[in-house]
Amino acid sequence: MSELKIELLGQPVLRQKAAEVTEIDDELRALIRNMFETMYIAEGIGLAAPQVGVAKRVFVADLKNEKDPRFALINPRIVSAGKDREKAEEGCLSIPGVSALVDRPMTIVVEGLDEKGEPLRVEADGLLARCIQHEMDHLDGVLFIDHLSPLKRSMLMKKYKTLLAEDAAAAQEKTPARRSG
Ligand code: ZN
């Protein structure tokens, strides 16, 4: 297994509509293994292929609790979403250091294929439902900041740019840069 480079905001691959997976082969399974590894190192709970520079419709998730075992989902589609919505804090490994409240349906049912090519259906609520929707957004080139009002988004981007500038300055001083999820 090897750690993959996580693409940050500004990379075109994050704004691209990812392609359907046409073949579930060893290459794809290796990608999935490396995505899990990369996600664990970055201390995230979900990671979509475009975030590691691969424009394919696949993501991995692990909430690290007993109720929700980890899974990879290939060519996922949301088959239903509940009417109730909630706002909760969301961040993204591709926009490190910032987070915001994002409004999303509380429950969803999603279907796709697992890494063996078997159908996989996930009925999710709470954090898992949020995580899946966030990762599926990535497959369509959508980021959590796109769900914010223009004002909130510009405030968040201002903060993000300040953090980036601080990181760049820290790197020049050869001191460890800020790292976050
Ligand atoms: Zn993300």
Tab-separated table of C-alpha atoms and ligand atoms in Angstrom:
chain	number	residue	atom	x	y	z
A	1	MET	CA	0.000	0.000	0.000
A	2	SER	CA	1.129	3.510	-0.511
A	3	GLU	CA	0.002	6.952	0.485
A	4	LEU	CA	-1.406	9.022	-2.357
A	5	LYS	CA	-1.107	12.773	-2.772
A	6	ILE	CA	-4.300	14.590	-1.795
A	7	GLU	CA	-5.198	17.263	-4.329
A	8	LEU	CA	-6.090	20.643	-2.870
A	9	LEU	CA	-8.646	23.253	-3.896
A	10	GLY	CA	-7.552	24.805	-7.187
A	11	GLN	CA	-6.676	21.514	-8.885
A	12	PRO	CA	-8.948	21.067	-11.929
A	13	VAL	CA	-9.576	17.371	-11.142
A	14	LEU	CA	-11.620	18.473	-8.102
A	15	ARG	CA	-13.995	20.373	-10.397
A	16	GLN	CA	-14.375	17.657	-13.014
A	17	LYS	CA	-17.299	15.251	-13.355
A	18	ALA	CA	-15.730	11.860	-12.686
A	19	ALA	CA	-16.250	8.996	-15.151
A	20	GLU	CA	-18.212	5.820	-14.422
A	21	VAL	CA	-15.996	2.867	-13.558
A	22	THR	CA	-16.260	0.344	-16.397
A	23	GLU	CA	-13.988	-2.376	-15.054
A	24	ILE	CA	-13.506	-3.492	-11.470
A	25	ASP	CA	-10.029	-4.963	-11.723
A	26	ASP	CA	-6.876	-5.297	-9.634
A	27	GLU	CA	-5.813	-1.788	-10.595
A	28	LEU	CA	-9.032	-0.346	-9.174
A	29	ARG	CA	-8.743	-2.500	-6.048
A	30	ALA	CA	-5.174	-1.237	-5.535
A	31	LEU	CA	-6.455	2.329	-5.883
A	32	ILE	CA	-9.129	1.626	-3.261
A	33	ARG	CA	-6.576	0.122	-0.834
A	34	ASN	CA	-4.332	3.155	-1.271
A	35	MET	CA	-7.292	5.495	-0.813
A	36	PHE	CA	-8.115	3.839	2.536
A	37	GLU	CA	-4.474	4.166	3.586
A	38	THR	CA	-4.326	7.807	2.513
A	39	MET	CA	-7.592	8.564	4.320
A	40	TYR	CA	-6.330	6.995	7.568
A	41	ILE	CA	-3.039	8.908	7.421
A	42	ALA	CA	-4.944	12.154	6.823
A	43	GLU	CA	-7.392	11.240	9.615
A	44	GLY	CA	-10.437	11.671	7.409
A	45	ILE	CA	-13.649	9.631	7.437
A	46	GLY	CA	-14.172	9.644	3.678
A	47	LEU	CA	-12.129	10.111	0.525
A	48	ALA	CA	-13.216	10.289	-3.114
A	49	ALA	CA	-11.003	9.278	-6.054
A	50	PRO	CA	-10.847	12.795	-7.576
A	51	GLN	CA	-9.198	13.909	-4.327
A	52	VAL	CA	-6.230	11.702	-5.193
A	53	GLY	CA	-6.228	12.870	-8.801
A	54	VAL	CA	-8.280	10.015	-10.289
A	55	ALA	CA	-11.473	11.150	-12.063
A	56	LYS	CA	-13.424	7.939	-11.446
A	57	ARG	CA	-16.687	7.388	-9.602
A	58	VAL	CA	-15.433	5.685	-6.441
A	59	PHE	CA	-15.089	6.698	-2.813
A	60	VAL	CA	-14.141	5.100	0.486
A	61	ALA	CA	-15.555	5.750	3.942
A	62	ASP	CA	-14.798	4.626	7.470
A	63	LEU	CA	-16.535	6.244	10.421
A	64	LYS	CA	-14.564	3.998	12.765
A	65	ASN	CA	-17.545	2.851	14.760
A	66	GLU	CA	-19.040	-0.619	15.159
A	67	LYS	CA	-22.389	0.276	13.610
A	68	ASP	CA	-20.959	1.321	10.267
A	69	PRO	CA	-18.268	-0.965	8.825
A	70	ARG	CA	-15.862	0.622	6.368
A	71	PHE	CA	-16.712	0.341	2.698
A	72	ALA	CA	-15.762	1.389	-0.809
A	73	LEU	CA	-18.549	2.308	-3.194
A	74	ILE	CA	-18.184	2.276	-6.974
A	75	ASN	CA	-20.558	4.111	-9.335
A	76	PRO	CA	-22.786	5.139	-6.426
A	77	ARG	CA	-26.202	6.680	-6.897
A	78	ILE	CA	-28.606	8.053	-4.323
A	79	VAL	CA	-31.877	6.143	-4.688
A	80	SER	CA	-33.738	8.118	-2.047
A	81	ALA	CA	-33.254	10.975	0.375
A	82	GLY	CA	-35.352	11.818	3.437
A	83	LYS	CA	-37.323	15.054	3.663
A	84	ASP	CA	-35.734	16.108	6.944
A	85	ARG	CA	-32.570	18.133	6.682
A	86	GLU	CA	-29.976	19.264	9.170
A	87	LYS	CA	-27.003	21.582	9.329
A	88	ALA	CA	-23.751	20.227	10.688
A	89	GLU	CA	-20.072	21.067	10.601
A	90	GLU	CA	-18.218	19.817	7.543
A	91	GLY	CA	-14.637	19.989	6.391
A	92	CYS	CA	-12.670	18.509	3.511
A	93	LEU	CA	-9.202	17.012	3.174
A	94	SER	CA	-8.842	19.006	-0.057
A	95	ILE	CA	-9.541	22.313	1.751
A	96	PRO	CA	-7.619	21.692	4.974
A	97	GLY	CA	-7.993	23.847	8.048
A	98	VAL	CA	-11.477	25.250	7.482
A	99	SER	CA	-14.990	23.979	8.096
A	100	ALA	CA	-18.542	25.257	7.915
A	101	LEU	CA	-22.133	24.287	8.618
A	102	VAL	CA	-23.646	22.531	5.596
A	103	ASP	CA	-27.343	21.790	5.144
A	104	ARG	CA	-28.110	18.266	3.847
A	105	PRO	CA	-30.815	15.584	4.013
A	106	MET	CA	-30.469	13.587	7.248
A	107	THR	CA	-31.119	10.195	5.695
A	108	ILE	CA	-30.256	8.696	2.328
A	109	VAL	CA	-30.214	5.334	0.609
A	110	VAL	CA	-27.346	4.813	-1.795
A	111	GLU	CA	-26.573	1.941	-4.127
A	112	GLY	CA	-23.469	0.989	-6.056
A	113	LEU	CA	-20.912	-1.786	-6.334
A	114	ASP	CA	-18.279	-2.916	-3.877
A	115	GLU	CA	-14.661	-3.694	-4.804
A	116	LYS	CA	-15.653	-7.255	-5.763
A	117	GLY	CA	-18.258	-5.948	-8.171
A	118	GLU	CA	-21.143	-7.044	-5.923
A	119	PRO	CA	-24.135	-4.742	-5.471
A	120	LEU	CA	-23.917	-2.718	-2.275
A	121	ARG	CA	-26.789	-0.793	-0.741
A	122	VAL	CA	-26.209	1.534	2.209
A	123	GLU	CA	-29.035	3.019	4.262
A	124	ALA	CA	-27.425	5.897	6.080
A	125	ASP	CA	-28.353	8.554	8.572
A	126	GLY	CA	-26.474	11.096	10.672
A	127	LEU	CA	-22.767	11.448	10.067
A	128	LEU	CA	-22.634	8.561	7.586
A	129	ALA	CA	-25.359	10.102	5.423
A	130	ARG	CA	-23.457	13.389	5.491
A	131	CYS	CA	-20.147	11.726	4.672
A	132	ILE	CA	-21.621	9.833	1.694
A	133	GLN	CA	-23.262	12.954	0.276
A	134	HIS	CA	-20.017	14.893	0.671
A	135	GLU	CA	-18.017	12.181	-1.122
A	136	MET	CA	-20.608	11.807	-3.879
A	137	ASP	CA	-20.474	15.561	-4.455
A	138	HIS	CA	-16.749	15.123	-5.172
A	139	LEU	CA	-17.631	12.743	-8.022
A	140	ASP	CA	-19.556	15.585	-9.681
A	141	GLY	CA	-16.892	18.212	-9.050
A	142	VAL	CA	-18.865	19.755	-6.197
A	143	LEU	CA	-17.197	20.869	-2.946
A	144	PHE	CA	-18.822	21.573	0.419
A	145	ILE	CA	-18.124	25.291	0.001
A	146	ASP	CA	-20.532	25.283	-2.956
A	147	HIS	CA	-23.392	24.676	-0.498
A	148	LEU	CA	-22.667	27.904	1.401
A	149	SER	CA	-24.110	31.341	0.780
A	150	PRO	CA	-21.801	33.623	-1.260
A	151	LEU	CA	-21.015	35.655	1.870
A	152	LYS	CA	-20.162	32.629	4.026
A	153	ARG	CA	-18.123	31.151	1.199
A	154	SER	CA	-16.058	34.280	0.688
A	155	MET	CA	-15.397	34.545	4.439
A	156	LEU	CA	-14.293	30.914	4.521
A	157	MET	CA	-12.044	31.368	1.484
A	158	LYS	CA	-10.448	34.412	3.091
A	159	LYS	CA	-9.647	32.329	6.155
A	160	TYR	CA	-8.339	29.481	4.004
A	161	LYS	CA	-6.029	31.799	2.052
A	162	THR	CA	-4.683	33.232	5.304
A	163	LEU	CA	-3.931	29.712	6.538
A	164	LEU	CA	-2.199	28.864	3.240
A	165	ALA	CA	-0.071	32.004	3.470
A	166	GLU	CA	0.890	31.128	7.059
A	167	ASP	CA	1.793	27.599	5.946
A	168	ALA	CA	3.932	28.954	3.102
A	169	ALA	CA	5.698	31.305	5.494
A	170	ALA	CA	6.252	28.483	7.993
A	171	ALA	CA	7.643	26.248	5.250
A	172	GLN	CA	10.121	28.960	4.272
A	173	GLU	CA	11.318	29.167	7.842
A	174	LYS	CA	11.734	25.406	7.685
A	175	THR	CA	9.430	24.934	10.636
A	176	PRO	CA	6.684	22.306	10.435
A	177	ALA	CA	3.621	23.521	8.564
A	178	ARG	CA	0.154	23.370	9.966
A	179	ARG	CA	-1.632	20.110	9.180
A	180	SER	CA	-5.288	19.447	9.582
A	181	GLY	CA	-8.161	17.368	8.236
B	1	ZN	ZN	-14.089	16.492	0.660
